[in-house]
């Protein structure tokens, strides 16, 4: 969800607190770990403003934007097949 949220904001940067507000149900720790991993992988860039408290901004890199294109196709597929997936889950739960 972090990649999608940053892609929606591209090319603008998004502050950490704003990302957290835009991603329902994500904890501060989980978002922090996810962003750290995406930054390490070169998908997200991180910029820190030396204010008190520090302001931290994130944006997708070109590599991250290319991943969003692939993920968009996966989201479309999942939305188109959600009824079938739900049916399979119900069948498995009854077994």
Short mmCIF file of N, CA and C in Angstrom, two decimals:
data_model
loop_
_atom_site.label_atom_id
_atom_site.label_comp_id
_atom_site.label_asym_id
_atom_site.label_seq_id
_atom_site.Cartn_x
_atom_site.Cartn_y
_atom_site.Cartn_z
N UNK A 1 0.82 -1.19 0.00
CA UNK A 1 0.00 0.00 0.00
C UNK A 1 0.87 1.26 0.00
N UNK A 2 2.06 1.19 0.56
CA UNK A 2 2.94 2.35 0.59
C UNK A 2 3.34 2.76 -0.82
N UNK A 3 3.63 1.79 -1.68
CA UNK A 3 4.01 2.10 -3.06
C UNK A 3 2.85 2.79 -3.77
N UNK A 4 1.65 2.28 -3.63
CA UNK A 4 0.46 2.87 -4.26
C UNK A 4 0.24 4.29 -3.75
N UNK A 5 0.35 4.48 -2.46
CA UNK A 5 0.13 5.80 -1.87
C UNK A 5 1.16 6.80 -2.36
N UNK A 6 2.42 6.38 -2.43
CA UNK A 6 3.46 7.27 -2.95
C UNK A 6 3.28 7.52 -4.45
N UNK A 7 2.83 6.52 -5.19
CA UNK A 7 2.59 6.68 -6.62
C UNK A 7 1.47 7.68 -6.86
N UNK A 8 0.44 7.63 -6.03
CA UNK A 8 -0.67 8.57 -6.17
C UNK A 8 -0.21 10.02 -5.96
N UNK A 9 0.83 10.19 -5.15
CA UNK A 9 1.35 11.53 -4.85
C UNK A 9 2.42 11.98 -5.83
N UNK A 10 2.97 11.05 -6.62
CA UNK A 10 4.10 11.35 -7.51
C UNK A 10 3.75 12.49 -8.45
N UNK A 11 4.69 13.36 -8.72
CA UNK A 11 6.10 13.33 -8.34
C UNK A 11 6.38 14.01 -6.99
N UNK A 12 5.34 14.39 -6.27
CA UNK A 12 5.53 15.08 -5.00
C UNK A 12 6.05 14.15 -3.91
N UNK A 13 6.65 14.75 -2.90
CA UNK A 13 7.08 14.03 -1.71
C UNK A 13 5.92 13.98 -0.73
N UNK A 14 5.97 13.00 0.16
CA UNK A 14 4.95 12.86 1.19
C UNK A 14 5.65 12.70 2.53
N UNK A 15 5.20 13.46 3.52
CA UNK A 15 5.77 13.34 4.85
C UNK A 15 5.32 12.02 5.49
N UNK A 16 6.14 11.51 6.40
CA UNK A 16 5.84 10.25 7.08
C UNK A 16 4.45 10.29 7.71
N UNK A 17 4.15 11.35 8.46
CA UNK A 17 2.87 11.43 9.16
C UNK A 17 1.70 11.41 8.17
N UNK A 18 1.87 12.07 7.04
CA UNK A 18 0.82 12.08 6.04
C UNK A 18 0.65 10.70 5.41
N UNK A 19 1.74 10.00 5.16
CA UNK A 19 1.65 8.62 4.66
C UNK A 19 0.86 7.76 5.62
N UNK A 20 1.17 7.90 6.89
CA UNK A 20 0.48 7.09 7.90
C UNK A 20 -1.02 7.38 7.91
N UNK A 21 -1.40 8.64 7.72
CA UNK A 21 -2.82 8.99 7.66
C UNK A 21 -3.49 8.41 6.42
N UNK A 22 -2.75 8.33 5.33
CA UNK A 22 -3.33 7.87 4.06
C UNK A 22 -3.42 6.34 3.95
N UNK A 23 -2.74 5.63 4.84
CA UNK A 23 -2.75 4.16 4.78
C UNK A 23 -3.52 3.65 6.00
N UNK A 24 -4.77 3.29 5.84
CA UNK A 24 -5.59 2.88 6.98
C UNK A 24 -5.04 1.63 7.68
N UNK A 25 -5.01 1.70 8.99
CA UNK A 25 -4.66 0.53 9.79
C UNK A 25 -3.18 0.23 9.92
N UNK A 26 -2.31 1.00 9.30
CA UNK A 26 -0.88 0.71 9.40
C UNK A 26 -0.32 1.33 10.69
N UNK A 27 0.50 0.56 11.37
CA UNK A 27 1.13 1.08 12.59
C UNK A 27 2.36 1.90 12.19
N UNK A 28 2.79 2.75 13.10
CA UNK A 28 3.98 3.56 12.86
C UNK A 28 5.18 2.66 12.62
N UNK A 29 5.30 1.61 13.43
CA UNK A 29 6.44 0.69 13.30
C UNK A 29 6.43 -0.03 11.96
N UNK A 30 5.27 -0.55 11.56
CA UNK A 30 5.18 -1.29 10.29
C UNK A 30 5.49 -0.38 9.11
N UNK A 31 4.97 0.84 9.14
CA UNK A 31 5.25 1.77 8.05
C UNK A 31 6.73 2.12 8.00
N UNK A 32 7.32 2.32 9.17
CA UNK A 32 8.74 2.65 9.25
C UNK A 32 9.60 1.51 8.68
N UNK A 33 9.29 0.28 9.05
CA UNK A 33 10.03 -0.89 8.56
C UNK A 33 9.86 -1.03 7.04
N UNK A 34 8.63 -0.84 6.57
CA UNK A 34 8.35 -0.95 5.13
C UNK A 34 9.12 0.10 4.35
N UNK A 35 9.07 1.35 4.81
CA UNK A 35 9.77 2.43 4.11
C UNK A 35 11.28 2.23 4.13
N UNK A 36 11.79 1.74 5.24
CA UNK A 36 13.23 1.46 5.33
C UNK A 36 13.62 0.41 4.29
N UNK A 37 12.82 -0.62 4.17
CA UNK A 37 13.10 -1.69 3.20
C UNK A 37 12.99 -1.18 1.76
N UNK A 38 11.96 -0.40 1.48
CA UNK A 38 11.78 0.14 0.12
C UNK A 38 12.91 1.10 -0.23
N UNK A 39 13.39 1.85 0.76
CA UNK A 39 14.51 2.77 0.53
C UNK A 39 15.78 1.98 0.25
N UNK A 40 16.01 0.95 1.04
CA UNK A 40 17.20 0.11 0.85
C UNK A 40 17.21 -0.55 -0.53
N UNK A 41 16.01 -0.92 -1.00
CA UNK A 41 15.89 -1.57 -2.31
C UNK A 41 15.96 -0.58 -3.48
N UNK A 42 16.02 0.71 -3.17
CA UNK A 42 16.11 1.71 -4.22
C UNK A 42 14.79 2.11 -4.83
N UNK A 43 13.68 1.71 -4.19
CA UNK A 43 12.35 2.01 -4.72
C UNK A 43 11.82 3.35 -4.22
N UNK A 44 12.33 3.80 -3.08
CA UNK A 44 11.86 5.03 -2.45
C UNK A 44 13.08 5.87 -2.07
N UNK A 45 12.94 7.19 -2.23
CA UNK A 45 13.99 8.09 -1.74
C UNK A 45 13.46 8.75 -0.47
N UNK A 46 14.40 9.05 0.43
CA UNK A 46 14.07 9.62 1.74
C UNK A 46 14.86 10.91 1.90
N UNK A 47 14.17 11.96 2.35
CA UNK A 47 14.82 13.24 2.59
C UNK A 47 14.43 13.73 3.98
N UNK A 48 15.43 14.15 4.75
CA UNK A 48 15.19 14.63 6.11
C UNK A 48 15.49 16.12 6.17
N UNK A 49 14.52 16.88 6.64
CA UNK A 49 14.71 18.31 6.89
C UNK A 49 15.18 18.46 8.32
N UNK A 50 16.28 19.18 8.53
CA UNK A 50 16.83 19.31 9.89
C UNK A 50 16.08 20.34 10.73
N UNK A 51 14.83 20.03 11.01
CA UNK A 51 14.01 20.88 11.87
C UNK A 51 13.83 20.17 13.20
N UNK A 52 13.17 20.83 14.13
CA UNK A 52 12.89 20.19 15.42
C UNK A 52 11.37 20.13 15.57
N UNK A 53 10.77 18.94 15.55
CA UNK A 53 11.38 17.65 15.24
C UNK A 53 11.70 17.56 13.74
N UNK A 54 12.57 16.62 13.36
CA UNK A 54 12.92 16.47 11.94
C UNK A 54 11.69 16.13 11.10
N UNK A 55 11.62 16.68 9.92
CA UNK A 55 10.56 16.33 8.98
C UNK A 55 11.17 15.37 7.96
N UNK A 56 10.52 14.22 7.78
CA UNK A 56 11.02 13.20 6.87
C UNK A 56 10.04 13.07 5.71
N UNK A 57 10.59 13.14 4.49
CA UNK A 57 9.80 13.09 3.28
C UNK A 57 10.21 11.88 2.45
N UNK A 58 9.21 11.29 1.76
CA UNK A 58 9.45 10.12 0.91
C UNK A 58 8.84 10.37 -0.46
N UNK A 59 9.45 9.75 -1.46
CA UNK A 59 8.89 9.74 -2.82
C UNK A 59 9.41 8.50 -3.53
N UNK A 60 8.66 8.07 -4.53
CA UNK A 60 9.12 6.93 -5.33
C UNK A 60 10.24 7.35 -6.25
N UNK A 61 11.20 6.48 -6.42
CA UNK A 61 12.25 6.67 -7.42
C UNK A 61 11.70 6.19 -8.77
N UNK A 62 12.48 6.34 -9.81
CA UNK A 62 12.07 5.83 -11.12
C UNK A 62 11.84 4.32 -11.05
N UNK A 63 12.68 3.62 -10.29
CA UNK A 63 12.51 2.18 -10.13
C UNK A 63 11.20 1.88 -9.40
N UNK A 64 10.89 2.65 -8.38
CA UNK A 64 9.64 2.47 -7.64
C UNK A 64 8.42 2.74 -8.51
N UNK A 65 8.51 3.77 -9.36
CA UNK A 65 7.40 4.05 -10.28
C UNK A 65 7.19 2.90 -11.26
N UNK A 66 8.28 2.26 -11.68
CA UNK A 66 8.14 1.13 -12.60
C UNK A 66 7.49 -0.06 -11.89
N UNK A 67 7.75 -0.22 -10.60
CA UNK A 67 7.09 -1.28 -9.83
C UNK A 67 5.60 -1.00 -9.71
N UNK A 68 5.23 0.26 -9.52
CA UNK A 68 3.81 0.61 -9.39
C UNK A 68 3.04 0.21 -10.64
N UNK A 69 3.65 0.33 -11.80
CA UNK A 69 2.99 -0.08 -13.05
C UNK A 69 2.65 -1.57 -13.00
N UNK A 70 3.59 -2.37 -12.56
CA UNK A 70 3.34 -3.82 -12.45
C UNK A 70 2.30 -4.13 -11.39
N UNK A 71 2.37 -3.44 -10.26
CA UNK A 71 1.41 -3.68 -9.17
C UNK A 71 -0.01 -3.27 -9.58
N UNK A 72 -0.13 -2.25 -10.40
CA UNK A 72 -1.46 -1.82 -10.86
C UNK A 72 -2.14 -2.95 -11.63
N UNK A 73 -1.38 -3.66 -12.44
CA UNK A 73 -1.94 -4.80 -13.17
C UNK A 73 -2.40 -5.90 -12.23
N UNK A 74 -1.62 -6.15 -11.19
CA UNK A 74 -1.99 -7.16 -10.20
C UNK A 74 -3.26 -6.75 -9.44
N UNK A 75 -3.36 -5.47 -9.08
CA UNK A 75 -4.57 -4.98 -8.39
C UNK A 75 -5.80 -5.14 -9.27
N UNK A 76 -5.65 -4.82 -10.55
CA UNK A 76 -6.77 -4.96 -11.49
C UNK A 76 -7.21 -6.42 -11.57
N UNK A 77 -6.24 -7.32 -11.69
CA UNK A 77 -6.56 -8.75 -11.76
C UNK A 77 -7.30 -9.19 -10.49
N UNK A 78 -6.80 -8.77 -9.33
CA UNK A 78 -7.42 -9.17 -8.06
C UNK A 78 -8.85 -8.65 -7.96
N UNK A 79 -9.07 -7.42 -8.37
CA UNK A 79 -10.42 -6.84 -8.33
C UNK A 79 -11.36 -7.58 -9.26
N UNK A 80 -10.87 -7.96 -10.44
CA UNK A 80 -11.70 -8.67 -11.41
C UNK A 80 -12.03 -10.09 -10.95
N UNK A 81 -11.20 -10.69 -10.12
CA UNK A 81 -11.39 -12.08 -9.70
C UNK A 81 -11.77 -12.23 -8.22
N UNK A 82 -12.13 -11.13 -7.58
CA UNK A 82 -12.42 -11.16 -6.14
C UNK A 82 -13.56 -12.13 -5.81
N UNK A 83 -14.61 -12.16 -6.61
CA UNK A 83 -15.74 -13.06 -6.35
C UNK A 83 -15.29 -14.52 -6.39
N UNK A 84 -14.45 -14.86 -7.35
CA UNK A 84 -13.94 -16.23 -7.45
C UNK A 84 -13.04 -16.58 -6.26
N UNK A 85 -12.23 -15.63 -5.85
CA UNK A 85 -11.34 -15.85 -4.71
C UNK A 85 -12.16 -16.03 -3.44
N UNK A 86 -13.18 -15.17 -3.26
CA UNK A 86 -14.05 -15.30 -2.08
C UNK A 86 -14.75 -16.65 -2.07
N UNK A 87 -15.22 -17.09 -3.23
CA UNK A 87 -15.89 -18.39 -3.34
C UNK A 87 -14.94 -19.52 -2.98
N UNK A 88 -13.72 -19.46 -3.48
CA UNK A 88 -12.73 -20.50 -3.16
C UNK A 88 -12.43 -20.51 -1.66
N UNK A 89 -12.33 -19.33 -1.04
CA UNK A 89 -12.10 -19.27 0.40
C UNK A 89 -13.25 -19.88 1.19
N UNK A 90 -14.47 -19.58 0.77
CA UNK A 90 -15.64 -20.15 1.45
C UNK A 90 -15.66 -21.66 1.33
N UNK A 91 -15.34 -22.18 0.15
CA UNK A 91 -15.28 -23.63 -0.07
C UNK A 91 -14.21 -24.25 0.83
N UNK A 92 -13.06 -23.63 0.89
CA UNK A 92 -11.96 -24.16 1.72
C UNK A 92 -12.33 -24.11 3.21
N UNK A 93 -13.03 -23.06 3.62
CA UNK A 93 -13.43 -22.94 5.04
C UNK A 93 -14.44 -24.00 5.44
N UNK A 94 -15.28 -24.40 4.49
CA UNK A 94 -16.28 -25.44 4.80
C UNK A 94 -15.66 -26.82 4.86
N UNK A 95 -14.55 -27.02 4.20
CA UNK A 95 -13.93 -28.35 4.13
C UNK A 95 -13.19 -28.71 5.40
#
